[in-house]
């Protein structure tokens, strides 16, 4: 099974050389429309491939007594996440339910063709994940 790695792109306008900027610290840049269209097509292919895959997860206990998760694709480990993604530090999730919410979000992103399935702080807040220790 082969995977194609896609990079997060900012939203491009239809005009060459212009781009929208985000208010975050993530650098923003524009790419030619042909490359953007190619990446959109590749993402669609990955999403189609992922639809045929069996994607499962398992919530785990971490060394600090918290929780993490593993994601499996067709029985093979694909992601081992023992810390809360997108936040500084090496702390696991406070509850099993928190770990499960983010594992399911990551699976949803995989099925949409987002490889790797990046999680943002905003998404953690939307899911009401306990971030502070």
mmCIF file of C-alpha atoms in Angstrom:
data_model
loop_
_atom_site.group_PDB
_atom_site.id
_atom_site.type_symbol
_atom_site.label_atom_id
_atom_site.label_comp_id
_atom_site.label_asym_id
_atom_site.label_seq_id
_atom_site.Cartn_x
_atom_site.Cartn_y
_atom_site.Cartn_z
ATOM 1 C CA UNK A 1 0.000 0.000 0.000
ATOM 2 C CA UNK A 2 1.542 3.306 -1.014
ATOM 3 C CA UNK A 3 0.749 6.706 0.419
ATOM 4 C CA UNK A 4 1.368 10.131 -1.014
ATOM 5 C CA UNK A 5 2.300 12.855 1.436
ATOM 6 C CA UNK A 6 0.484 16.148 0.907
ATOM 7 C CA UNK A 7 1.401 19.409 2.531
ATOM 8 C CA UNK A 8 -1.021 21.865 4.078
ATOM 9 C CA UNK A 9 -1.642 24.732 1.708
ATOM 10 C CA UNK A 10 -3.240 28.079 2.372
ATOM 11 C CA UNK A 11 -6.281 29.027 0.349
ATOM 12 C CA UNK A 12 -5.222 30.501 -2.978
ATOM 13 C CA UNK A 13 -7.299 32.991 -4.910
ATOM 14 C CA UNK A 14 -7.873 32.601 -8.618
ATOM 15 C CA UNK A 15 -5.299 35.307 -9.344
ATOM 16 C CA UNK A 16 -1.706 34.311 -9.953
ATOM 17 C CA UNK A 17 0.727 35.415 -7.271
ATOM 18 C CA UNK A 18 -1.847 36.408 -4.648
ATOM 19 C CA UNK A 19 -2.808 34.517 -1.530
ATOM 20 C CA UNK A 20 -4.827 34.781 1.639
ATOM 21 C CA UNK A 21 -2.934 34.901 4.886
ATOM 22 C CA UNK A 22 -3.919 33.257 8.121
ATOM 23 C CA UNK A 23 -3.585 34.942 11.466
ATOM 24 C CA UNK A 24 -1.536 32.036 12.797
ATOM 25 C CA UNK A 25 2.224 31.562 12.873
ATOM 26 C CA UNK A 26 2.021 29.135 9.918
ATOM 27 C CA UNK A 27 3.853 30.604 6.920
ATOM 28 C CA UNK A 28 1.629 31.445 3.997
ATOM 29 C CA UNK A 29 2.597 31.161 0.337
ATOM 30 C CA UNK A 30 0.987 30.803 -3.040
ATOM 31 C CA UNK A 31 1.486 28.116 -5.637
ATOM 32 C CA UNK A 32 0.550 28.133 -9.293
ATOM 33 C CA UNK A 33 -3.062 27.126 -9.970
ATOM 34 C CA UNK A 34 -1.922 24.069 -11.950
ATOM 35 C CA UNK A 35 -0.001 22.727 -8.950
ATOM 36 C CA UNK A 36 -2.932 23.434 -6.630
ATOM 37 C CA UNK A 37 -5.258 21.546 -8.971
ATOM 38 C CA UNK A 38 -2.786 18.652 -9.117
ATOM 39 C CA UNK A 39 -2.680 18.462 -5.309
ATOM 40 C CA UNK A 40 -6.483 18.533 -5.139
ATOM 41 C CA UNK A 41 -6.620 15.624 -7.590
ATOM 42 C CA UNK A 42 -4.007 13.667 -5.597
ATOM 43 C CA UNK A 43 -5.961 14.278 -2.392
ATOM 44 C CA UNK A 44 -9.099 12.938 -4.096
ATOM 45 C CA UNK A 45 -7.208 9.799 -5.162
ATOM 46 C CA UNK A 46 -5.980 9.259 -1.590
ATOM 47 C CA UNK A 47 -9.510 9.778 -0.247
ATOM 48 C CA UNK A 48 -10.792 7.179 -2.716
ATOM 49 C CA UNK A 49 -8.057 4.736 -1.660
ATOM 50 C CA UNK A 50 -8.764 5.340 2.029
ATOM 51 C CA UNK A 51 -12.465 4.635 1.480
ATOM 52 C CA UNK A 52 -11.464 1.075 0.544
ATOM 53 C CA UNK A 53 -9.185 0.626 3.571
ATOM 54 C CA UNK A 54 -10.215 -0.709 6.950
ATOM 55 C CA UNK A 55 -9.213 2.038 9.383
ATOM 56 C CA UNK A 56 -9.514 1.313 13.091
ATOM 57 C CA UNK A 57 -8.175 2.760 16.336
ATOM 58 C CA UNK A 58 -7.315 1.624 19.820
ATOM 59 C CA UNK A 59 -7.069 3.890 22.879
ATOM 60 C CA UNK A 60 -3.902 3.228 24.903
ATOM 61 C CA UNK A 61 -2.540 4.083 28.340
ATOM 62 C CA UNK A 62 0.561 6.270 28.379
ATOM 63 C CA UNK A 63 3.554 6.198 30.703
ATOM 64 C CA UNK A 64 2.283 9.287 32.543
ATOM 65 C CA UNK A 65 -1.004 7.553 33.420
ATOM 66 C CA UNK A 66 -2.932 9.384 30.695
ATOM 67 C CA UNK A 67 -4.265 8.194 27.340
ATOM 68 C CA UNK A 68 -3.168 8.078 23.715
ATOM 69 C CA UNK A 69 -4.302 6.229 20.614
ATOM 70 C CA UNK A 70 -3.064 4.058 17.782
ATOM 71 C CA UNK A 71 -4.601 4.087 14.308
ATOM 72 C CA UNK A 72 -4.404 0.995 12.127
ATOM 73 C CA UNK A 73 -4.921 0.723 8.379
ATOM 74 C CA UNK A 74 -5.771 -2.798 7.283
ATOM 75 C CA UNK A 75 -4.406 -4.129 10.562
ATOM 76 C CA UNK A 76 -1.038 -2.368 10.304
ATOM 77 C CA UNK A 77 -0.152 0.433 12.694
ATOM 78 C CA UNK A 78 -0.170 3.764 10.886
ATOM 79 C CA UNK A 79 -0.170 6.312 13.730
ATOM 80 C CA UNK A 80 0.983 5.909 17.315
ATOM 81 C CA UNK A 81 -0.086 9.061 19.176
ATOM 82 C CA UNK A 82 0.903 9.055 22.844
ATOM 83 C CA UNK A 83 0.705 12.831 23.370
ATOM 84 C CA UNK A 84 -1.867 15.494 22.612
ATOM 85 C CA UNK A 85 -1.088 16.717 19.090
ATOM 86 C CA UNK A 86 -0.605 20.420 18.270
ATOM 87 C CA UNK A 87 0.348 21.454 21.807
ATOM 88 C CA UNK A 88 3.749 21.830 23.432
ATOM 89 C CA UNK A 89 4.881 19.210 25.901
ATOM 90 C CA UNK A 90 4.641 15.463 26.149
ATOM 91 C CA UNK A 91 1.343 15.016 27.948
ATOM 92 C CA UNK A 92 -1.220 12.377 27.137
ATOM 93 C CA UNK A 93 -4.947 12.959 26.966
ATOM 94 C CA UNK A 94 -6.676 13.456 30.319
ATOM 95 C CA UNK A 95 -9.472 11.003 29.527
ATOM 96 C CA UNK A 96 -10.092 8.004 27.337
ATOM 97 C CA UNK A 97 -12.966 9.940 25.754
ATOM 98 C CA UNK A 98 -10.640 12.808 24.759
ATOM 99 C CA UNK A 99 -8.226 10.390 23.075
ATOM 100 C CA UNK A 100 -11.107 8.687 21.302
ATOM 101 C CA UNK A 101 -12.535 11.996 19.973
ATOM 102 C CA UNK A 102 -9.211 12.920 18.375
ATOM 103 C CA UNK A 103 -8.562 9.411 17.034
ATOM 104 C CA UNK A 104 -11.949 9.565 15.302
ATOM 105 C CA UNK A 105 -11.163 13.056 13.950
ATOM 106 C CA UNK A 106 -7.845 11.780 12.564
ATOM 107 C CA UNK A 107 -9.631 8.846 10.899
ATOM 108 C CA UNK A 108 -12.191 11.220 9.402
ATOM 109 C CA UNK A 109 -9.346 13.295 7.967
ATOM 110 C CA UNK A 110 -7.617 10.211 6.557
ATOM 111 C CA UNK A 111 -10.839 9.210 4.824
ATOM 112 C CA UNK A 112 -10.995 12.703 3.271
ATOM 113 C CA UNK A 113 -7.472 12.212 1.902
ATOM 114 C CA UNK A 114 -5.615 14.334 4.453
ATOM 115 C CA UNK A 115 -2.303 12.538 4.819
ATOM 116 C CA UNK A 116 -0.955 13.023 7.392
ATOM 117 C CA UNK A 117 -4.125 13.924 9.319
ATOM 118 C CA UNK A 118 -2.893 17.052 11.112
ATOM 119 C CA UNK A 119 -4.803 18.167 14.207
ATOM 120 C CA UNK A 120 -4.939 21.844 15.170
ATOM 121 C CA UNK A 121 -5.314 23.565 18.543
ATOM 122 C CA UNK A 122 -8.599 25.012 17.257
ATOM 123 C CA UNK A 123 -9.908 21.505 16.599
ATOM 124 C CA UNK A 124 -8.866 20.418 20.092
ATOM 125 C CA UNK A 125 -10.830 23.352 21.513
ATOM 126 C CA UNK A 126 -13.858 22.567 19.313
ATOM 127 C CA UNK A 127 -13.845 18.990 20.646
ATOM 128 C CA UNK A 128 -13.483 20.356 24.217
ATOM 129 C CA UNK A 129 -10.236 18.478 24.804
ATOM 130 C CA UNK A 130 -8.515 19.226 28.102
ATOM 131 C CA UNK A 131 -5.193 20.717 27.062
ATOM 132 C CA UNK A 132 -3.735 22.019 30.312
ATOM 133 C CA UNK A 133 -2.057 19.647 32.740
#
